[in-house]
C-alpha cells in the first residue's frame, strides 16, 4: 500500500446505537503498511475499541497532522507481535505478492520505496506525528509504547476552532496549537464534495 495517501477528509459521527460495535474513521486492516493519513478531521469518529484511526497489524503507516475531536480514542492499534508478523511475511501469499506479482527487491519498487527492503523488521511500529486531540478519552490505545511519536498535542478544551458547537474545525490563526507543536493548518472549509472539470 505504499504511496496511498488519505488526506483532507472530514470523518464524523461514526458509530451507532450499539456502543460495543467496532467503528472508526479509517481502518488499516490486516498488516497494511506504508499509508499516509494526513490533514484529516475526525469528530466523534470512534466507537467500541476503535479510534478515529485503527491500525490492525500494520507498520510504517504515518498518522500526521490530523485533528481528533470528541473521539473515544484518537488512534487505536491491534498489534500482531513479532511471531505473527514473521509467519505472515514467510507465508506463500506474501511471498507471491512481493516476489512474483511484483518484485520488491528490484526497481521501480526498490528505488521508489526503499523501506520495503526491511519489510520483515520492526513489526507494529508506526509514525504518529504532530496530531492534535481535543476532548478524547485517550489519544493512543493498545500501542504498547512502541510507536514512533512526535509533537502530538492532547487538549481538554477548544484550542480556538472557528465554531466548535457548529462543527467548524478551522483553527483560528491565533490558536495556541500553532505555537506549541508543528501542526499545519487544515483547509477545513475546502473539504467535501466539489465539481470537477472532468466529471460527467
Coordinates of N, CA and C in Angstrom, one line a residue:
X1 N 0.8 -1.2 0.0 CA 0.0 0.0 0.0 C 0.9 1.3 0.0
X2 N 2.1 1.1 -0.3 CA 3.0 2.3 -0.4 C 2.4 3.3 -1.4
X3 N 2.5 4.5 -1.0 CA 2.0 5.6 -2.0 C 0.6 6.0 -1.7
X4 N -0.2 5.2 -0.9 CA -1.6 5.6 -0.6 C -1.6 6.7 0.4
X5 N -2.3 7.8 0.0 CA -2.5 8.9 0.9 C -4.0 9.2 1.1
X6 N -4.3 9.3 2.4 CA -5.7 9.7 2.8 C -5.6 11.0 3.4
X7 N -6.0 12.1 2.7 CA -5.7 13.4 3.0 C -7.0 14.3 2.9
X8 N -7.1 15.2 3.8 CA -8.2 16.3 3.8 C -9.6 15.7 3.7
X9 N -9.9 14.9 4.6 CA -11.3 14.4 4.8 C -11.9 14.8 6.1
X10 N -13.2 14.8 6.2 CA -13.9 15.1 7.5 C -14.7 13.8 7.8
X11 N -14.2 13.1 8.8 CA -14.9 11.8 9.2 C -15.6 12.2 10.5
X12 N -16.9 12.0 10.6 CA -17.7 12.4 11.7 C -18.9 11.6 12.0
X13 N -19.3 11.6 13.3 CA -20.5 10.8 13.7 C -20.5 9.4 13.2
X14 N -19.4 8.7 13.4 CA -19.3 7.3 13.0 C -19.5 6.5 14.2
X15 N -20.6 5.7 14.2 CA -21.0 4.9 15.3 C -22.5 4.7 15.2
X16 N -23.1 4.2 16.2 CA -24.5 3.9 16.2 C -25.0 3.6 17.6
X17 N -26.1 2.9 17.6 CA -26.8 2.7 18.9 C -26.2 1.5 19.6
X18 N -25.3 0.8 19.0 CA -24.6 -0.4 19.6 C -23.2 0.0 20.0
X19 N -23.0 0.5 21.3 CA -21.8 1.1 21.6 C -20.6 0.2 21.6
X20 N -20.8 -1.1 21.6 CA -19.6 -2.0 21.6 C -19.2 -2.4 20.2
X21 N -19.9 -2.0 19.2 CA -19.5 -2.3 17.8 C -18.2 -1.5 17.5
X22 N -17.4 -2.1 16.7 CA -16.1 -1.5 16.4 C -16.2 -0.6 15.1
X23 N -16.1 0.7 15.3 CA -16.2 1.6 14.2 C -15.2 2.7 14.4
X24 N -14.6 3.1 13.3 CA -13.7 4.3 13.3 C -13.7 4.9 11.9
X25 N -13.0 6.1 11.8 CA -13.0 6.8 10.6 C -12.2 6.1 9.5
X26 N -11.0 5.7 9.8 CA -10.1 5.0 8.9 C -9.6 3.7 9.6
X27 N -9.7 2.6 8.9 CA -9.2 1.3 9.5 C -8.2 0.7 8.5
X28 N -7.0 0.5 8.9 CA -6.0 -0.2 8.1 C -6.0 -1.6 8.6
X29 N -6.5 -2.5 7.8 CA -6.7 -3.9 8.2 C -5.6 -4.8 7.8
X30 N -5.4 -5.8 8.6 CA -4.5 -7.0 8.3 C -3.2 -6.6 7.6
X31 N -2.3 -6.0 8.4 CA -0.9 -5.7 8.1 C -0.7 -4.7 6.9
X32 N -1.7 -3.8 6.7 CA -1.5 -2.8 5.7 C -0.4 -1.9 6.2
X33 N 0.6 -1.6 5.3 CA 1.8 -0.8 5.7 C 2.0 0.4 4.7
X34 N 2.6 1.4 5.2 CA 3.1 2.5 4.4 C 2.1 3.5 3.9
X35 N 0.9 3.6 4.6 CA -0.1 4.5 4.2 C 0.1 5.8 5.0
X36 N -0.1 6.9 4.3 CA 0.0 8.3 5.0 C -1.5 8.8 5.2
X37 N -1.8 9.1 6.4 CA -3.1 9.6 6.8 C -2.8 11.0 7.3
X38 N -3.1 12.1 6.5 CA -2.6 13.4 6.8 C -3.7 14.5 6.6
X39 N -3.7 15.4 7.6 CA -4.6 16.5 7.5 C -6.1 16.3 7.5
X40 N -6.5 15.2 8.2 CA -7.9 14.9 8.3 C -8.5 15.4 9.6
X41 N -9.8 15.5 9.6 CA -10.5 15.9 10.9 C -11.4 14.7 11.2
X42 N -11.2 14.2 12.5 CA -12.0 13.1 13.0 C -12.9 13.6 14.2
X43 N -14.2 13.7 14.0 CA -15.0 14.2 15.0 C -16.1 13.2 15.4
X44 N -16.1 12.7 16.6 CA -17.0 11.7 17.1 C -16.9 10.5 16.1
X45 N -15.7 10.1 15.8 CA -15.4 9.1 14.8 C -14.8 7.8 15.4
X46 N -15.2 7.4 16.6 CA -14.5 6.3 17.3 C -15.6 5.6 18.2
X47 N -15.7 4.3 18.0 CA -16.6 3.5 18.8 C -16.1 2.2 19.1
X48 N -16.5 1.6 20.2 CA -16.0 0.4 20.7 C -14.5 0.5 21.0
X49 N -13.7 -0.4 20.5 CA -12.3 -0.4 20.8 C -11.5 0.3 19.7
X50 N -12.2 0.9 18.7 CA -11.5 1.5 17.6 C -11.4 3.0 17.8
X51 N -10.3 3.6 17.4 CA -10.1 5.0 17.4 C -10.5 5.6 16.1
X52 N -10.4 6.9 16.0 CA -10.6 7.6 14.7 C -9.8 6.9 13.6
X53 N -8.6 6.5 13.9 CA -7.8 5.7 13.1 C -7.5 4.4 13.8
X54 N -7.7 3.3 13.1 CA -7.4 1.9 13.7 C -6.4 1.2 12.8
X55 N -5.3 0.8 13.4 CA -4.3 0.1 12.7 C -4.2 -1.3 13.2
X56 N -4.5 -2.3 12.3 CA -4.6 -3.7 12.7 C -3.4 -4.4 12.1
X57 N -2.3 -4.5 12.8 CA -1.1 -5.3 12.5 C -0.1 -4.6 11.5
X58 N -0.4 -3.4 11.0 CA 0.5 -2.8 10.1 C 1.6 -2.1 10.7
X59 N 2.6 -1.7 9.9 CA 3.7 -0.9 10.3 C 4.1 0.1 9.3
X60 N 4.9 1.1 9.7 CA 5.3 2.2 8.8 C 4.2 3.0 8.2
X61 N 3.0 3.0 8.9 CA 2.0 3.9 8.5 C 2.3 5.2 9.2
X62 N 1.9 6.3 8.6 CA 2.1 7.6 9.2 C 0.8 8.3 9.4
X63 N 0.5 8.6 10.7 CA -0.7 9.4 11.0 C -0.2 10.7 11.5
X64 N -0.4 11.7 10.6 CA 0.3 13.0 10.9 C -0.6 14.2 10.6
X65 N -0.5 15.2 11.5 CA -1.2 16.5 11.2 C -2.7 16.3 11.1
X66 N -3.3 15.5 11.9 CA -4.7 15.3 12.0 C -5.3 15.9 13.2
X67 N -6.6 16.2 13.2 CA -7.4 16.6 14.3 C -8.3 15.5 14.8
X68 N -8.3 15.2 16.0 CA -9.2 14.2 16.6 C -10.0 15.0 17.7
X69 N -11.3 15.0 17.5 CA -12.2 15.8 18.4 C -13.3 14.9 18.9
X70 N -13.5 14.9 20.2 CA -14.5 14.1 20.8 C -14.6 12.6 20.4
X71 N -13.4 12.1 20.3 CA -13.3 10.6 19.9 C -13.0 9.9 21.2
X72 N -13.5 8.7 21.3 CA -13.2 7.8 22.4 C -11.7 7.6 22.5
X73 N -11.1 7.2 21.3 CA -9.7 7.1 21.1 C -9.3 7.9 19.9
X74 N -8.1 8.5 19.9 CA -7.6 9.1 18.6 C -7.1 8.0 17.7
X75 N -6.1 7.2 18.1 CA -5.5 6.2 17.3 C -5.5 4.9 18.1
X76 N -6.0 3.8 17.5 CA -6.0 2.5 18.2 C -5.2 1.5 17.4
X77 N -4.7 0.5 18.1 CA -3.9 -0.5 17.5 C -4.3 -1.9 17.9
X78 N -4.2 -2.8 17.0 CA -4.3 -4.2 17.3 C -2.9 -4.8 16.8
X79 N -2.0 -4.8 17.7 CA -0.6 -5.3 17.4 C -0.6 -6.8 17.1
X80 N 0.2 -7.1 16.2 CA 0.4 -8.6 15.8 C 1.5 -9.2 16.6
X81 N 2.6 -8.5 16.9 CA 3.7 -9.1 17.6 C 4.7 -9.7 16.6
X82 N 5.9 -10.0 17.0 CA 7.0 -10.5 16.2 C 6.7 -11.8 15.5
X83 N 6.1 -12.7 16.3 CA 5.9 -14.1 15.8 C 4.9 -14.1 14.6
X84 N 3.7 -13.5 14.9 CA 2.7 -13.5 13.9 C 3.2 -12.7 12.6
X85 N 3.9 -11.6 12.8 CA 4.5 -10.9 11.7 C 5.4 -11.7 10.9
X86 N 6.3 -12.4 11.6 CA 7.3 -13.2 10.8 C 6.6 -14.3 10.1
X87 N 5.6 -15.0 10.7 CA 4.9 -16.0 10.0 C 4.1 -15.5 8.8
X88 N 3.6 -14.3 8.9 CA 2.9 -13.7 7.8 C 3.8 -13.4 6.6
X89 N 5.0 -12.8 7.0 CA 6.0 -12.4 6.0 C 6.5 -13.7 5.3
X90 N 6.6 -14.8 5.9 CA 7.1 -16.0 5.3 C 6.0 -16.8 4.6
X91 N 4.8 -16.4 4.6 CA 3.7 -17.1 4.0 C 3.8 -17.1 2.5
X92 N 3.1 -18.1 1.9 CA 3.1 -18.2 0.4 C 2.4 -17.0 -0.2
X93 N 1.4 -16.5 0.4 CA 0.6 -15.4 -0.1 C 1.5 -14.1 -0.2
X94 N 2.3 -13.8 0.9 CA 3.2 -12.7 0.9 C 4.3 -12.9 0.0
X95 N 4.9 -14.1 0.0 CA 6.0 -14.3 -1.0 C 5.6 -14.1 -2.4
X96 N 4.4 -14.6 -2.8 CA 3.9 -14.4 -4.1 C 3.6 -12.9 -4.4
X97 N 3.1 -12.2 -3.5 CA 2.8 -10.8 -3.7 C 4.0 -9.9 -3.8
X98 N 5.1 -10.3 -3.1 CA 6.3 -9.4 -3.0 C 7.4 -9.9 -3.9
X99 N 7.3 -11.1 -4.4 CA 8.4 -11.6 -5.3 C 8.0 -12.1 -6.7
X100 N 6.7 -12.4 -6.8 CA 6.2 -12.8 -8.1 C 5.3 -11.8 -8.8
X101 N 4.2 -11.4 -8.1 CA 3.3 -10.4 -8.7 C 4.0 -9.1 -9.0
X102 N 4.9 -8.7 -8.0 CA 5.9 -7.7 -8.2 C 7.1 -8.1 -7.4
X103 N 8.2 -7.6 -7.8 CA 9.4 -8.0 -7.0 C 9.9 -6.8 -6.3
X104 N 9.7 -6.7 -5.0 CA 10.0 -5.5 -4.2 C 11.5 -5.3 -4.1
X105 N 12.3 -6.3 -4.5 CA 13.8 -6.2 -4.4 C 14.4 -5.5 -5.6
X106 N 13.6 -5.2 -6.6 CA 14.1 -4.6 -7.8 C 13.4 -3.3 -8.2
X107 N 14.0 -2.5 -8.9 CA 13.3 -1.2 -9.4 C 12.1 -1.6 -10.2
X108 N 11.1 -0.8 -10.2 CA 11.0 0.5 -9.6 C 10.6 0.5 -8.1
X109 N 10.2 -0.7 -7.6 CA 9.8 -0.8 -6.2 C 10.9 -0.5 -5.2
X110 N 12.1 -1.1 -5.4 CA 13.2 -1.0 -4.5 C 13.7 0.5 -4.5
X111 N 13.6 1.2 -5.6 CA 14.1 2.6 -5.6 C 13.0 3.6 -5.1
X112 N 11.8 3.3 -5.5 CA 10.7 4.2 -5.0 C 10.4 4.0 -3.6
X113 N 10.4 2.8 -3.1 CA 10.1 2.5 -1.7 C 11.2 1.7 -1.0
X114 N 12.3 2.3 -0.7 CA 13.5 1.5 -0.2 C 13.2 0.9 1.1
X115 N 12.2 1.4 1.9 CA 11.9 0.7 3.2 C 11.4 -0.7 3.0
X116 N 10.9 -1.1 1.8 CA 10.5 -2.4 1.6 C 11.6 -3.5 1.8
X117 N 12.8 -3.0 1.7 CA 13.9 -4.0 2.0 C 13.9 -4.4 3.4
X118 N 13.3 -3.7 4.3 CA 13.2 -4.0 5.7 C 11.8 -4.4 6.1
X119 N 11.0 -4.9 5.2 CA 9.6 -5.3 5.5 C 9.5 -6.2 6.7
X120 N 10.4 -7.1 6.9 CA 10.2 -8.1 8.0 C 10.6 -7.5 9.3
X121 N 11.3 -6.4 9.4 CA 11.8 -5.8 10.6 C 10.8 -4.9 11.3
X122 N 10.9 -4.7 12.6 CA 10.2 -3.7 13.4 C 8.7 -3.8 13.2
X123 N 8.1 -5.0 13.5 CA 6.6 -5.1 13.3 C 5.9 -4.1 14.3
X124 N 4.7 -3.6 13.8 CA 3.8 -2.8 14.6 C 4.3 -1.4 14.9
X125 N 5.4 -1.0 14.4 CA 5.9 0.4 14.7 C 5.4 1.3 13.6
X126 N 4.6 2.3 13.9 CA 4.1 3.3 13.0 C 4.5 4.7 13.5
X127 N 4.4 5.7 12.6 CA 4.8 7.1 13.0 C 3.5 7.9 13.3
X128 N 3.4 8.4 14.5 CA 2.2 9.2 14.9 C 2.8 10.6 15.3
X129 N 2.7 11.5 14.3 CA 3.4 12.8 14.5 C 2.4 14.0 14.3
X130 N 2.6 14.9 15.2 CA 2.0 16.3 15.0 C 0.5 16.3 14.9
X131 N -0.1 15.4 15.6 CA -1.6 15.4 15.7 C -2.1 16.2 16.9
X132 N -3.3 16.6 16.8 CA -4.0 17.4 17.9 C -5.2 16.6 18.3
X133 N -5.3 16.2 19.6 CA -6.5 15.5 20.1 C -7.2 16.4 21.1
X134 N -8.5 16.7 20.9 CA -9.2 17.5 21.8 C -10.4 16.8 22.4
X135 N -10.4 16.7 23.7 CA -11.5 16.1 24.4 C -11.7 14.6 24.0
X136 N -10.7 13.9 23.9 CA -10.7 12.5 23.5 C -10.5 11.7 24.8
X137 N -11.1 10.5 24.9 CA -10.9 9.7 26.1 C -9.4 9.3 26.2
X138 N -8.8 8.9 25.2 CA -7.3 8.6 25.2 C -6.9 9.0 23.7
X139 N -5.6 9.4 23.6 CA -5.1 9.7 22.3 C -4.7 8.4 21.6
X140 N -3.8 7.6 22.3 CA -3.4 6.3 21.8 C -3.9 5.2 22.7
X141 N -4.3 4.1 22.1 CA -4.7 2.9 22.9 C -4.2 1.6 22.3
X142 N -3.7 0.8 23.2 CA -3.1 -0.5 22.9 C -1.9 -0.4 22.0
X143 N -1.1 0.6 22.2 CA 0.0 0.9 21.3 C 1.3 0.2 21.9
X144 N 1.2 -0.3 23.1 CA 2.4 -1.0 23.7 C 3.6 -0.1 23.9
X145 N 3.5 1.2 23.8 CA 4.6 2.1 24.0 C 5.7 2.0 23.0
X146 N 5.4 1.4 21.8 CA 6.4 1.2 20.8 C 6.3 2.1 19.6
X147 N 5.2 2.9 19.5 CA 5.0 3.7 18.3 C 6.0 4.8 18.3
X148 N 6.3 5.3 17.1 CA 7.2 6.4 16.9 C 6.4 7.7 17.0
X149 N 6.4 8.4 18.1 CA 5.5 9.5 18.4 C 6.4 10.8 18.4
X150 N 5.8 11.9 17.9 CA 6.5 13.2 17.9 C 5.5 14.3 17.9
X151 N 5.6 15.3 18.8 CA 4.8 16.5 18.8 C 3.3 16.4 18.7
X152 N 2.8 15.3 19.3 CA 1.3 15.2 19.4 C 0.8 16.1 20.6
X153 N -0.3 16.7 20.4 CA -0.8 17.6 21.5 C -2.2 17.1 21.9
X154 N -2.3 16.9 23.2 CA -3.6 16.4 23.7 C -4.2 17.5 24.6
X155 N -5.4 17.9 24.3 CA -6.0 19.0 25.0 C -7.4 18.6 25.5
X156 N -7.8 19.3 26.6 CA -9.2 19.0 27.1 C -10.2 20.0 26.6
X157 N -9.7 21.2 26.1 CA -10.7 22.2 25.7 C -10.4 22.7 24.3
X158 N -11.4 23.4 23.8 CA -11.4 24.0 22.4 C -10.1 24.9 22.3
X159 N -9.2 24.5 21.3 CA -8.0 25.3 21.1 C -8.1 26.5 20.2
X160 N -9.3 26.9 19.9 CA -9.5 28.0 19.0 C -10.1 27.7 17.7
X161 N -11.1 26.8 17.7 CA -11.8 26.4 16.4 C -12.7 27.6 16.0
X162 N -13.0 27.7 14.7 CA -13.9 28.7 14.2 C -15.2 28.7 14.9
X163 N -15.8 27.5 15.1 CA -17.1 27.3 15.9 C -17.2 25.8 16.2
X164 N -16.8 25.4 17.4 CA -16.8 24.0 17.8 C -18.2 23.5 17.8
X165 N -19.2 24.3 18.4 CA -20.5 23.8 18.5 C -21.2 23.6 17.2
X166 N -20.8 24.3 16.2 CA -21.4 24.1 14.8 C -20.5 23.2 14.0
X167 N -19.5 22.6 14.6 CA -18.7 21.6 13.8 C -17.8 22.3 12.8
X168 N -17.4 23.5 13.0 CA -16.5 24.3 12.1 C -15.1 24.2 12.7
X169 N -14.2 23.3 12.2 CA -13.0 23.0 12.8 C -11.7 23.7 12.2
X170 N -11.9 24.7 11.5 CA -10.8 25.6 11.1 C -10.2 26.2 12.4
X171 N -8.9 26.1 12.5 CA -8.3 26.7 13.7 C -8.0 28.2 13.4
X172 N -8.4 29.1 14.3 CA -8.1 30.5 14.1 C -6.6 30.7 14.1
X173 N -6.1 31.7 13.3 CA -4.6 31.9 13.2 C -4.0 32.1 14.6
X174 N -4.7 32.6 15.6 CA -4.1 32.9 16.9 C -4.2 31.6 17.8
X175 N -4.6 30.5 17.3 CA -4.7 29.3 18.1 C -3.4 29.0 18.7
X176 N -3.3 28.6 20.0 CA -2.0 28.3 20.6 C -1.5 27.0 20.1
X177 N -2.2 26.2 19.3 CA -1.8 25.0 18.7 C -0.5 25.2 17.9
X178 N -0.6 26.3 17.1 CA 0.5 26.6 16.1 C 1.8 26.9 16.8
X179 N 1.7 27.4 18.0 CA 3.0 27.8 18.8 C 3.5 26.6 19.6
X180 N 2.7 25.6 19.8 CA 3.1 24.5 20.7 C 3.5 23.3 20.0
X181 N 3.2 23.1 18.8 CA 3.7 21.9 18.0 C 3.8 22.3 16.6
X182 N 4.3 21.4 15.8 CA 4.5 21.7 14.3 C 3.3 21.5 13.5
X183 N 2.1 21.7 14.1 CA 0.8 21.5 13.3 C 0.7 22.5 12.2
X184 N 0.2 22.0 11.1 CA 0.0 22.9 9.9 C -1.5 23.0 9.7
X185 N -2.0 24.2 9.3 CA -3.5 24.4 9.1 C -4.1 23.4 8.1
X186 N -5.2 22.9 8.5 CA -6.0 22.0 7.6 C -7.0 22.9 6.9
X187 N -7.2 22.8 5.5 CA -8.1 23.6 4.8 C -9.6 23.1 5.0
X188 N -10.0 23.2 6.2 CA -11.3 22.5 6.6 C -12.5 23.0 5.7
X189 N -12.5 24.3 5.4 CA -13.6 24.8 4.6 C -13.6 24.4 3.1
X190 N -12.5 23.8 2.7 CA -12.4 23.2 1.3 C -12.7 21.7 1.3
X191 N -12.9 21.1 2.4 CA -13.1 19.7 2.5 C -14.6 19.4 2.1
X192 N -14.8 18.4 1.3 CA -16.1 18.0 0.9 C -16.2 17.8 -0.6
X193 N -17.4 17.6 -1.0 CA -17.7 17.3 -2.4 C -17.5 18.6 -3.3
X194 N -17.0 18.4 -4.5 CA -16.8 19.6 -5.3 C -17.0 19.2 -6.8
X195 N -17.3 20.1 -7.6 CA -17.5 19.8 -9.0 C -16.1 19.8 -9.7
X196 N -15.8 18.7 -10.4 CA -14.5 18.5 -11.0 C -14.7 18.7 -12.5
X197 N -13.8 19.4 -13.2 CA -14.0 19.7 -14.6 C -14.1 18.4 -15.5
X198 N -13.5 17.3 -15.0 CA -13.6 16.0 -15.7 C -14.8 15.2 -15.4
X199 N -15.6 15.7 -14.4 CA -16.8 14.9 -14.1 C -17.9 15.0 -15.2
X200 N -18.6 13.9 -15.4 CA -19.6 13.9 -16.4 C -20.9 14.5 -15.9

